Coordinates of C-alpha atoms and ligand atoms in Angstrom, one line a residue:
X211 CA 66.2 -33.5 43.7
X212 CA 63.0 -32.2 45.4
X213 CA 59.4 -35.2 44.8
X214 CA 57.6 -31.7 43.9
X215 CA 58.8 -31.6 39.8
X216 CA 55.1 -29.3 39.5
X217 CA 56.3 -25.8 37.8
X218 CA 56.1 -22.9 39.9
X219 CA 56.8 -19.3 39.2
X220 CA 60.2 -18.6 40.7
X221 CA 59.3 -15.3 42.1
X222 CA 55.4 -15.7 43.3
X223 CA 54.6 -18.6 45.5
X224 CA 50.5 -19.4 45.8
X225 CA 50.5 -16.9 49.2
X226 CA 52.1 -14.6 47.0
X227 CA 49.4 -15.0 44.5
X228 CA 46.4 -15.0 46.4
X229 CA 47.7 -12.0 48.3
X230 CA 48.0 -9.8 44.8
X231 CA 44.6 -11.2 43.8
X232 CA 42.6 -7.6 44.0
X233 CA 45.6 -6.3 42.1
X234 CA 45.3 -9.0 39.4
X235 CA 41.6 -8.3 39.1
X236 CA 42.2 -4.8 38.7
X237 CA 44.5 -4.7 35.9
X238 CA 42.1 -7.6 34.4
X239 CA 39.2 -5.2 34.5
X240 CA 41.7 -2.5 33.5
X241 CA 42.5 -4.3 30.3
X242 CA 38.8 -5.2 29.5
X243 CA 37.7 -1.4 29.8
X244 CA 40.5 -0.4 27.8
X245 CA 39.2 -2.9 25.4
X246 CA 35.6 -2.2 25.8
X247 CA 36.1 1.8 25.4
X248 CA 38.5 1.3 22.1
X249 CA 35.7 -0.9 21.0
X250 CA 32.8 1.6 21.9
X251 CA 34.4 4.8 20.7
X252 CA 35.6 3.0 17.3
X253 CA 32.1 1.5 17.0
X254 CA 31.0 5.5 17.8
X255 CA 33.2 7.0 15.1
X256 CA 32.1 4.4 12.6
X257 CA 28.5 5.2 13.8
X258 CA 29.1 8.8 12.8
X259 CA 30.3 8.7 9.8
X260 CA 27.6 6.3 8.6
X261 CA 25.1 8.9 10.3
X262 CA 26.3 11.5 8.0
X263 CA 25.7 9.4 4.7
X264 CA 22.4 8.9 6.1
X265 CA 21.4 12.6 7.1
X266 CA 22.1 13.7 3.5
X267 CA 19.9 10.3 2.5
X268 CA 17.4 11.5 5.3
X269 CA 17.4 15.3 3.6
X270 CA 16.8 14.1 0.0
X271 CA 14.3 11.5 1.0
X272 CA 12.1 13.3 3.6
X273 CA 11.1 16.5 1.3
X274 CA 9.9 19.4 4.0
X275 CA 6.0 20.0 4.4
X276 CA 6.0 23.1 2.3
X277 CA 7.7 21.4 -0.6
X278 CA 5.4 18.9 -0.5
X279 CA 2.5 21.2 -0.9
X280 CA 4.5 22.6 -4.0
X281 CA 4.2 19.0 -5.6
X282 CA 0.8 18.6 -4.7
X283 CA -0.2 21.4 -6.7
X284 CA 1.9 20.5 -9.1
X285 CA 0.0 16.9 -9.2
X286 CA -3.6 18.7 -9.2
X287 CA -2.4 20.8 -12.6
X288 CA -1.8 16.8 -13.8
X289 CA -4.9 15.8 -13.6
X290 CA -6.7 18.6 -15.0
X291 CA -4.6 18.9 -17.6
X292 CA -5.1 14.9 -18.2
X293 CA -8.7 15.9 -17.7
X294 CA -8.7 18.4 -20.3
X295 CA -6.8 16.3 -22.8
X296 CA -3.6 18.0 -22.4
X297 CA -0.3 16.6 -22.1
X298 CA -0.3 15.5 -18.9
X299 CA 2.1 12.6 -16.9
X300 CA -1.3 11.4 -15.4
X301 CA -3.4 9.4 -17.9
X302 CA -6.7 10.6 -16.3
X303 CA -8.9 7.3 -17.8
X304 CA -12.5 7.6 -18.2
X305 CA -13.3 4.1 -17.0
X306 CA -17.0 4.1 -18.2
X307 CA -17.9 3.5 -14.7
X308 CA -20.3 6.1 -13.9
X309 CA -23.5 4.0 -12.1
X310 CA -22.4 2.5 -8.9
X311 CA -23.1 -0.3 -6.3
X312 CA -25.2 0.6 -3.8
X313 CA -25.6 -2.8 -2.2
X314 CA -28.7 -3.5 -3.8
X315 CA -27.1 -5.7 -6.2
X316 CA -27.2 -9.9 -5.6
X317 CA -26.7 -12.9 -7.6
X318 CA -23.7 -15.2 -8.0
X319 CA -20.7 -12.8 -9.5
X320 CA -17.2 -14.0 -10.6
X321 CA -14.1 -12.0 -10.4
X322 CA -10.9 -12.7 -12.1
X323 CA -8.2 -10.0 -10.9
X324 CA -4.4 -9.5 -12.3
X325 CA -2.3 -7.3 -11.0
X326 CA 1.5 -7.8 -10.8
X327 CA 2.7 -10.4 -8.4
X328 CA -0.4 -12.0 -8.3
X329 CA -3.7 -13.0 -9.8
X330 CA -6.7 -14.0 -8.0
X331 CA -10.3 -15.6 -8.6
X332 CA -12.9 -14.5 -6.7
X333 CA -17.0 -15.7 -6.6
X334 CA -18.9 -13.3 -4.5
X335 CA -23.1 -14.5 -3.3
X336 CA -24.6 -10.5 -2.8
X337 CA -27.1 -11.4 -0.2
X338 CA -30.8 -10.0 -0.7
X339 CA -30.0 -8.3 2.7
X340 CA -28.9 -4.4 1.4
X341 CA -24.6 -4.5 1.3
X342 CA -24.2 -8.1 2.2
X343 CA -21.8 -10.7 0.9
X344 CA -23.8 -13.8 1.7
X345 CA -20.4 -16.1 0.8
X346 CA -16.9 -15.5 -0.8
X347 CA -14.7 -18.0 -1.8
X348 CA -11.1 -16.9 -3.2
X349 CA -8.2 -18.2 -4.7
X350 CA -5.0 -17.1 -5.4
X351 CA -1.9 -17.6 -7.6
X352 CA 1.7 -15.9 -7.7
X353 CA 2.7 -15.6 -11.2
X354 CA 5.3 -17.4 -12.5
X355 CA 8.1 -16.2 -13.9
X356 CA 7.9 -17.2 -17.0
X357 CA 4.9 -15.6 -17.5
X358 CA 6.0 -11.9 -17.6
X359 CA 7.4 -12.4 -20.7
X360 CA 5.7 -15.2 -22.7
X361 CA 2.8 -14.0 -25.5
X362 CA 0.3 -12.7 -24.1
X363 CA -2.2 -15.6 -25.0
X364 CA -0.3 -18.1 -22.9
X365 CA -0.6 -15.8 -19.9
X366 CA -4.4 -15.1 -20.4
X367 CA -4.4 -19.4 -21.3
X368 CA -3.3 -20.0 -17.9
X369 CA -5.9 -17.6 -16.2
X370 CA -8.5 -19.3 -17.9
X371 CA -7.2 -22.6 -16.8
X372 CA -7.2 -21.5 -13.2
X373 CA -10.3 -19.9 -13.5
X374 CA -12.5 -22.6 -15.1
X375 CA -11.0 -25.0 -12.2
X376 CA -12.3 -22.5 -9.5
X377 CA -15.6 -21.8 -11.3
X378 CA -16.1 -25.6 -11.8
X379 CA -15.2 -26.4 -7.9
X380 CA -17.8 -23.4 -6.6
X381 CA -20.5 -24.9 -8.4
X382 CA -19.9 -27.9 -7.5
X383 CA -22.1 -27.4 -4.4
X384 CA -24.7 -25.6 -6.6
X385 CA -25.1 -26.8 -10.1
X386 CA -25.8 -24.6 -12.8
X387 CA -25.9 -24.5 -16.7
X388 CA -25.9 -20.6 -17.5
X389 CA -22.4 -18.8 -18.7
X390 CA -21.2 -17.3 -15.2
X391 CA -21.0 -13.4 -15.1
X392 CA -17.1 -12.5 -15.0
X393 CA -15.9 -9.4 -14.4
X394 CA -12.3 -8.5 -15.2
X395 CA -9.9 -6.6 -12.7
X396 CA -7.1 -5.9 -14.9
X397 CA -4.5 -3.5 -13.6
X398 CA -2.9 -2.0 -16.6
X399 CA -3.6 1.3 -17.8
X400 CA -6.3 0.5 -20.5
X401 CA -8.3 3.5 -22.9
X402 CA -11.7 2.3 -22.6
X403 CA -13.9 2.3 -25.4
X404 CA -17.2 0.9 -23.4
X405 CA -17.9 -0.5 -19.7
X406 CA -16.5 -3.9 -21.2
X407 CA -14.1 -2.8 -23.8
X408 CA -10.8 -1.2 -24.9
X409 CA -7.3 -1.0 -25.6
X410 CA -4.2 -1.8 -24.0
X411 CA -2.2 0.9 -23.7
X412 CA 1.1 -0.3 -21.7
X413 CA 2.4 -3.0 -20.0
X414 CA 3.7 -1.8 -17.1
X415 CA 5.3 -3.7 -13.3
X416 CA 7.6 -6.5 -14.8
X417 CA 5.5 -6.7 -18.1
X418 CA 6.7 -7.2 -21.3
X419 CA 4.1 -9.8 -23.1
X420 CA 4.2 -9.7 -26.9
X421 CA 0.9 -9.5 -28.6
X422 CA -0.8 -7.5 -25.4
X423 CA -0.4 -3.6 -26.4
X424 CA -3.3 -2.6 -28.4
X425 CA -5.2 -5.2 -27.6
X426 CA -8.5 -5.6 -26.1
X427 CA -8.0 -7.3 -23.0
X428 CA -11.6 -8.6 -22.5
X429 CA -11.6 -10.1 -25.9
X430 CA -8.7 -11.9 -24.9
X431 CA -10.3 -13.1 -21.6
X432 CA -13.6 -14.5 -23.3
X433 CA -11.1 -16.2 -26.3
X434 CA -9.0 -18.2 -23.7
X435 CA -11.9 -19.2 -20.9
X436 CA -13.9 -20.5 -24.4
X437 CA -10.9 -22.3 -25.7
X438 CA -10.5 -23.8 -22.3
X439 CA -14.3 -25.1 -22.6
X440 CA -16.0 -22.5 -20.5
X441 CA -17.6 -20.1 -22.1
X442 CA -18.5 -16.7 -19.9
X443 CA -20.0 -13.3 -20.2
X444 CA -17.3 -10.9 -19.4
X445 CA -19.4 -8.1 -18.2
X446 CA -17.0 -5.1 -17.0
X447 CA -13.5 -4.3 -17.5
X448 CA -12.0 -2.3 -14.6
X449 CA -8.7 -1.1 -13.0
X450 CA -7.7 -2.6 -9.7
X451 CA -8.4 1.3 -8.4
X452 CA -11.9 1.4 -9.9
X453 CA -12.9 -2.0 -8.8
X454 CA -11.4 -1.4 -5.4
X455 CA -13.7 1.9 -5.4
X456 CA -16.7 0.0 -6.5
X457 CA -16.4 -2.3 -3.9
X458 CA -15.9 0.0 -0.9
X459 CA -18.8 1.6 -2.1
X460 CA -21.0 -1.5 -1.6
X461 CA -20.1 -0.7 1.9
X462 CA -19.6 2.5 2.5
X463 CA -21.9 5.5 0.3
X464 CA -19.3 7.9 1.2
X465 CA -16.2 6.5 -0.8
X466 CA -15.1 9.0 -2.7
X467 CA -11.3 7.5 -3.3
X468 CA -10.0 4.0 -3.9
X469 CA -6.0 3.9 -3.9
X470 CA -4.1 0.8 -4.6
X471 CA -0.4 0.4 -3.0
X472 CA 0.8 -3.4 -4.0
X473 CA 2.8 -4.1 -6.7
X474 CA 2.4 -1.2 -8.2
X475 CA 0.1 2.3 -7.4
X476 CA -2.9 3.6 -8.6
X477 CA -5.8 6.0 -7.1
X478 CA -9.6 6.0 -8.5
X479 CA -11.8 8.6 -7.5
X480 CA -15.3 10.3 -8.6
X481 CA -15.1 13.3 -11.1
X482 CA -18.1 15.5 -12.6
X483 CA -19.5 15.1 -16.2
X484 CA -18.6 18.4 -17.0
X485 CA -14.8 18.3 -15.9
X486 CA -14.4 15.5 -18.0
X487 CA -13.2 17.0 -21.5
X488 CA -11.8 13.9 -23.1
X489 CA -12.9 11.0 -24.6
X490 CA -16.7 9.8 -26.0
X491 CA -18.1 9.1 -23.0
X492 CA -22.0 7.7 -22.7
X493 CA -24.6 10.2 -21.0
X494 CA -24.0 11.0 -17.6
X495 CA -27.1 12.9 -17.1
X496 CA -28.9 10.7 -15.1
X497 CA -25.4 9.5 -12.4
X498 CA -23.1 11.4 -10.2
X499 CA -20.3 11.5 -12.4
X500 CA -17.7 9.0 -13.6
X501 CA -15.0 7.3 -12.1
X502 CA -11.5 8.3 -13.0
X503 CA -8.6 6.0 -13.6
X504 CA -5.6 8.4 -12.3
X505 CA -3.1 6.3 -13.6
X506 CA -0.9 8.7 -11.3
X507 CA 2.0 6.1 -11.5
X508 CA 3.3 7.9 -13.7
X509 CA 3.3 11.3 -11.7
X510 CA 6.9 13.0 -12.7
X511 CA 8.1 16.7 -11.4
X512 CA 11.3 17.6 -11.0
X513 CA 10.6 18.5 -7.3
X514 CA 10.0 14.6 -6.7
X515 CA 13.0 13.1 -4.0
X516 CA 14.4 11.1 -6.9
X517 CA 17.9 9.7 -6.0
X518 CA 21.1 8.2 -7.6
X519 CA 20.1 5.0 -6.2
X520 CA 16.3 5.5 -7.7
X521 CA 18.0 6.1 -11.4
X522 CA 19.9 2.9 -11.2
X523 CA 17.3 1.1 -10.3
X524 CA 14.9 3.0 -13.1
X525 CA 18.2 1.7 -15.2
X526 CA 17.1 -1.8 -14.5
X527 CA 13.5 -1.7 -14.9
X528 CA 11.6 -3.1 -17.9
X529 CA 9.6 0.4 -18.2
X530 CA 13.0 2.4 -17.9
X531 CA 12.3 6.2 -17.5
X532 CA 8.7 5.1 -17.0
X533 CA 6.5 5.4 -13.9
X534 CA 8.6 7.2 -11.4
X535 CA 5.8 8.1 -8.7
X536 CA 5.5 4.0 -8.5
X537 CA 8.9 3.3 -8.4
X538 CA 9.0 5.7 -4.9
X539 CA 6.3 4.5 -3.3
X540 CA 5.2 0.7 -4.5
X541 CA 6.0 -2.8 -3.1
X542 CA 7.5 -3.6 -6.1
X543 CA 10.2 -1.1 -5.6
X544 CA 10.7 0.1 -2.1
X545 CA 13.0 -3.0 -1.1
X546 CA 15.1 -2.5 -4.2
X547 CA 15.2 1.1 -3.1
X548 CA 16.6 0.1 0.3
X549 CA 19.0 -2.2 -0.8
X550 CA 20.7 0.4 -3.5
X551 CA 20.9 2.6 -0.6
X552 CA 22.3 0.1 2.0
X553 CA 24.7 -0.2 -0.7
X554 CA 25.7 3.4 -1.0
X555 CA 25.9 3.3 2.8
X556 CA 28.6 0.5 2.8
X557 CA 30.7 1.7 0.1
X558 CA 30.7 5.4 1.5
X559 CA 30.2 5.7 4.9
X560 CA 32.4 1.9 5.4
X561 CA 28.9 0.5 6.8
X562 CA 29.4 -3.6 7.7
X563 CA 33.3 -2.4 7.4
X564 CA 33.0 -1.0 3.7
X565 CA 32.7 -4.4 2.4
X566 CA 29.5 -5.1 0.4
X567 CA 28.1 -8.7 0.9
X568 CA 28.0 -10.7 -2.8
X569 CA 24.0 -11.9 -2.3
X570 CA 23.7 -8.0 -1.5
X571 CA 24.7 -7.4 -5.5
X572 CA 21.9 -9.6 -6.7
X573 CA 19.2 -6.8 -8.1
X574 CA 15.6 -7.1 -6.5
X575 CA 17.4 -9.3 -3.8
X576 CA 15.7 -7.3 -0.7
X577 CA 11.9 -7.7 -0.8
X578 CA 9.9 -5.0 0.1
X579 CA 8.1 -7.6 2.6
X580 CA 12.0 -8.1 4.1
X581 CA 12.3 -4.6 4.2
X582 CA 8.8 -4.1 6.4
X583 CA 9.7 -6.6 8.7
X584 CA 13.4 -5.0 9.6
X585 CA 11.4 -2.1 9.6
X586 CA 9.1 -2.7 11.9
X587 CA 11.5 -5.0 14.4
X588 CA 11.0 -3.3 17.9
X589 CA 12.9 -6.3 19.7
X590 CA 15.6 -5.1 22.2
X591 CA 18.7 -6.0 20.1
X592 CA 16.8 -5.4 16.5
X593 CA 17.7 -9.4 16.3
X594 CA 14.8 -9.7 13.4
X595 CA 17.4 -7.0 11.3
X596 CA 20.2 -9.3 12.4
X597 CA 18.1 -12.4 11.2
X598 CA 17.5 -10.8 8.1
X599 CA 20.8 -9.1 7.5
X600 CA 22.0 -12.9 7.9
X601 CA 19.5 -14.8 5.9
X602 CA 19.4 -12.5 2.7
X603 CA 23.2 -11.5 3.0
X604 CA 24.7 -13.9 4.9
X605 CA 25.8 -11.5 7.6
X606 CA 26.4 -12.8 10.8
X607 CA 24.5 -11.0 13.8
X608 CA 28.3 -10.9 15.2
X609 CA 29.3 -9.0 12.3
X610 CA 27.1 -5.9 12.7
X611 CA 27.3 -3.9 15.7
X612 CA 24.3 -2.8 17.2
X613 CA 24.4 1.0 15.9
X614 CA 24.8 -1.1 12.6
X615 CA 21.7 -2.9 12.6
X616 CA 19.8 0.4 14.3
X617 CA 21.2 2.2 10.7
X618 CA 20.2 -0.8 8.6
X619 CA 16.1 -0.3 10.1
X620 CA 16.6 3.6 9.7
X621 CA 17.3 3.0 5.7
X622 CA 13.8 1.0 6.1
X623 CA 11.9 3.6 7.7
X624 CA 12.8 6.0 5.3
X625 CA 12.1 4.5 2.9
X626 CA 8.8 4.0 3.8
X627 CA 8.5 7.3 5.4
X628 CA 9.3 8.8 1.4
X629 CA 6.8 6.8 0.2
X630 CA 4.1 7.6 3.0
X631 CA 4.8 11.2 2.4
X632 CA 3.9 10.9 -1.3
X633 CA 1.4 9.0 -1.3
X634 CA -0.3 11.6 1.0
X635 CA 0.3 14.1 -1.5
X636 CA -1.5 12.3 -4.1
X637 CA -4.3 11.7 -1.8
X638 CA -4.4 15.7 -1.2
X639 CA -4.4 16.9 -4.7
X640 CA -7.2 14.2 -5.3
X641 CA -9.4 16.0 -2.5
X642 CA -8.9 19.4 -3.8
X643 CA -10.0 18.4 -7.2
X644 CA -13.0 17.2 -5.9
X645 CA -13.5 20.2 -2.9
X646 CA -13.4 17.9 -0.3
X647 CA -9.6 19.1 1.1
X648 CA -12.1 21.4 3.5
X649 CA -10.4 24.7 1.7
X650 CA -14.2 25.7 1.4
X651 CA -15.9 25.2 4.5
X652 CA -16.2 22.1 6.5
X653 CA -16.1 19.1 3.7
X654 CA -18.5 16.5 4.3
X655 CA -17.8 13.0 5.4
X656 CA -15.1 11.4 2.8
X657 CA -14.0 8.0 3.1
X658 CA -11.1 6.3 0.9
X659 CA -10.6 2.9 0.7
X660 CA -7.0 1.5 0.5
X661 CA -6.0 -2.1 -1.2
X662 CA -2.7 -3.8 -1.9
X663 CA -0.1 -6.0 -0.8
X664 CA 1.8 -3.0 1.1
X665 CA -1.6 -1.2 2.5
X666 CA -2.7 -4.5 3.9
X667 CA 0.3 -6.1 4.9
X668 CA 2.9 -3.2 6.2
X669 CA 0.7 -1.6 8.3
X670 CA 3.3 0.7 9.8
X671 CA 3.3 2.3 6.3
X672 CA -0.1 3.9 7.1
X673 CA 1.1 4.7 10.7
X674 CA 3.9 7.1 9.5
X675 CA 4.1 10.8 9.9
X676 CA 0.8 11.4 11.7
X677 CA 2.0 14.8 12.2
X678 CA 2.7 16.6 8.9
X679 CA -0.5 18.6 7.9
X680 CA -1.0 18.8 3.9
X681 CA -4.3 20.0 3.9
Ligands
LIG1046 P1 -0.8 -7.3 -7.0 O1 -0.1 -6.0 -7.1 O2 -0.2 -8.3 -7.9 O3 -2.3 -7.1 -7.1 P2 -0.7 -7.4 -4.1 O4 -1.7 -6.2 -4.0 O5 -0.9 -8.6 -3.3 O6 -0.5 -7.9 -5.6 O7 0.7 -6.8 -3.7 C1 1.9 -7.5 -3.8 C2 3.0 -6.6 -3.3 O8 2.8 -6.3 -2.0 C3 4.3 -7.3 -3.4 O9 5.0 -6.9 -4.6 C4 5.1 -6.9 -2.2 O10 6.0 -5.9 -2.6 C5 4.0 -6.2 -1.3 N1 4.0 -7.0 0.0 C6 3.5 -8.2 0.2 N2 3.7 -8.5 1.5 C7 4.2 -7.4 2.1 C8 4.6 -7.1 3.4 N3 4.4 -8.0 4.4 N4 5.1 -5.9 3.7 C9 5.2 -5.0 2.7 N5 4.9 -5.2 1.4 C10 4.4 -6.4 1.1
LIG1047 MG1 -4.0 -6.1 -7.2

């Protein structure tokens, strides 16, 4: 018996081998194309047919310019019909404002703000210098759950709390006795019946409080910070649109629109006495006009890009059927959007191989602040999509090909796109009421001032569609 037991191929010795190395490569390589090309042109035909769900998505979504002009016009015969009195989808509130800042104004000021993710309290020092904050201190507080559907007092008890703490802590460093000057930023539609009254007339966002419509929302304010052993004078009730107008016109004299994209939507802007045919309001005679609470949330025309997805997640809403300009365009909403749709994709076009993740089924489950950051990933592999495709859903980054997660960030975009594109429109029937859209000769200098979780924080949002011409 041969001393070498080692195996060896009966018909290849290690010459043998090393002589038929090229040729071993070669069929290596062979194999691996083979491989790679069945893996590219399945990838490719999977890519397509998910790229057709998303081209009808894209058509529905991204309404042409010309149809857009349609429903701007359509939005301007809103608001004078809401002006007028008439039936109109757009509240058009007269919100008493009608004498404005003009930086002249200083003194110690408190601000307590609700919108609908978060409330805020605010002290402002107006400086003797014209337009100048001389300090700001601000604090602020997510909701808690709870609160969206507990009596109203308890919500307004725990703003009272938070504001007596903060009130108490400001003047700490400057002592004083007098009942601090509080005005209210309250962002629900509200039929004022003076500068610091009136009447709740929905709850709208995630709202459902018992004991709030109706009610008179200042009242309410005053009742709890007294029960909660600061008493206040609750000077001014005003919309998150009106008080974001008010304050950009501290700044800037030329503010003639204040829009708010967070939570929710809203736009503000400055209308004459005489088109003003609703309401009892006090004489104008002596101001420019009054400041109108749009309300345009609740914008609705039948040439709006509502889809399946957007009725399923109206379905699901506490204001079903309600508010369906918001629920295109708001923070609230545009995640939710996305993710119906990402669904749709999946089970249709066999995205992430037609199966849809479980934590993918969980309503509201895709912030709109998730959605903004796939959105706006502009790394080489879209490895922020991956990491959030994989954090939210669980989806490994080996699990989505690249096309994939370039499909998942075009659902994002538009999305946004939609909403940029509306809220455009708004902004354009809002100039034409007031003749500044430049349809009669140059208009003079307008300036709008934008607030909001989404206008501040999803800056891409204002950066779409430069382009498109509505005006
Ligand atoms: P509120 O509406 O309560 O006054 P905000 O104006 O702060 O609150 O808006 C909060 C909303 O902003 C959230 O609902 C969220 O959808 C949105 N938001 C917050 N951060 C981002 C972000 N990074 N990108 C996009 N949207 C965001
Ligand atoms: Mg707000």
């Amino acid at each position: 018996m041969s001393s070498d037991s080692r195996l060896r191929l009966p018909y290849l010795s290690d010459r043998d081998l090393r002589g038929s190395w090229p040729w071993l490569a070669g069929g290596l390589a062979a194999v691996a194309a083979t491989g790679a090309f069945a893996y590219l042109a399945r990838a490719i035909v999977k890519k397509r047919r998910v790229d057709r769900v998303l081209k009808e998505f894209h058509d529905t979504l991204i309404v042409p310019t010309p149809k857009l002009k349609e429903l701007c016009g359509e939005m301007l015969n809103e608001v004078q019909a809401g002006l007028r009195g008439d039936k109109s989808s757009l509240l058009m509130l007269p919100s008493m404002v009608d004498i404005l800042p003009d930086g002249n104004e200083k003194g110690d000021v408190y601000a307590v703000d609700i919108g609908g993710t978060n409330f805020r309290v605010l002290h402002l020092r107006l400086s003797d210098e014209r337009g100048q904050v001389a300090h700001t201190d601000l604090r602020d507080f997510t909701i808690p759950e709870e609160m969206y559907s507990c009596h109203i007092n308890e919500l307004f008890d725990l703003l009272a709390v938070r504001t007596v703490e903060f009130i108490r802590d400001v003047r700490r460093d400057s002592p004083s006795l007098e009942k601090p000057l509080v005005g209210f930023c309250f962002s629900f539609p509200v039929e004022q019946t003076g500068l610091a009254s009136g009447n709740l007339i929905k709850l709208t966002k995630k709202f459902e409080n018992a004991g709030a419509v109706g009610a008179d929302p200042v009242l309410q304010l005053a009742e709890a910070l007294e029960r909660k052993g600061m008493p206040a004078h609750v000077s001014v009730l005003l919309n998150d649109a009106v008080g974001t107008f008010a304050g950009g016109r501290y700044m800037d004299e030329d503010i003639m629109l204040g829009i708010i994209l967070g939570t929710g939507t809203n736009a503000c802007y400055l209308e004459k006495r005489s088109n003003i045919r609703k309401g009892r309001l006090p004489d104008l005679s002596h101001s420019e006009g009054m400041l109108i609470n749009t309300e345009w949330a609740g914008f609705v025309s039948s040439n709006l890009p509502l889809l399946e997805e957007d009725r399923t997640l109206d379905w699901h809403s506490v204001n079903v059927g309600e508010a369906v300009y918001e629920k295109m365009v708001s923070g609230l909403y545009m995640g939710e959007v996305a993710r119906h749709i990402l669904i749709t994709l999946i089970e249709r076009g066999r995205l992430l191989g037609g199966k849809v993740p479980d934590a993918m089924r969980e309503p509201w489950s895709l912030e709109t602040r998730f959605m903004a950051g796939m959105h706006t990933d502009n790394t080489l592999l879209l490895s922020e999509v991956s990491a959030a495709m994989y954090c939210l859903y669980g989806v490994g980054p080996w699990e989505m090909t690249y096309f994939e997660r370039r499909q998942v960030q075009e659902v994002c975009r538009l999305v946004c796109l939609r909403s940029a594109r509306l809220i455009a429109m708004g902004i354009a029937a809002l100039l034409k009421q007031m003749g500044r859209d430049g349809s009669e000769g140059p208009a003079p200098r307008t300036a709008i001032v934008m607030d909001g979780g989404v206008a501040t924080h999803y800056p891409a949002h204002k950066d779409m569609d430069p382009e498109s011409r509505l005006l």
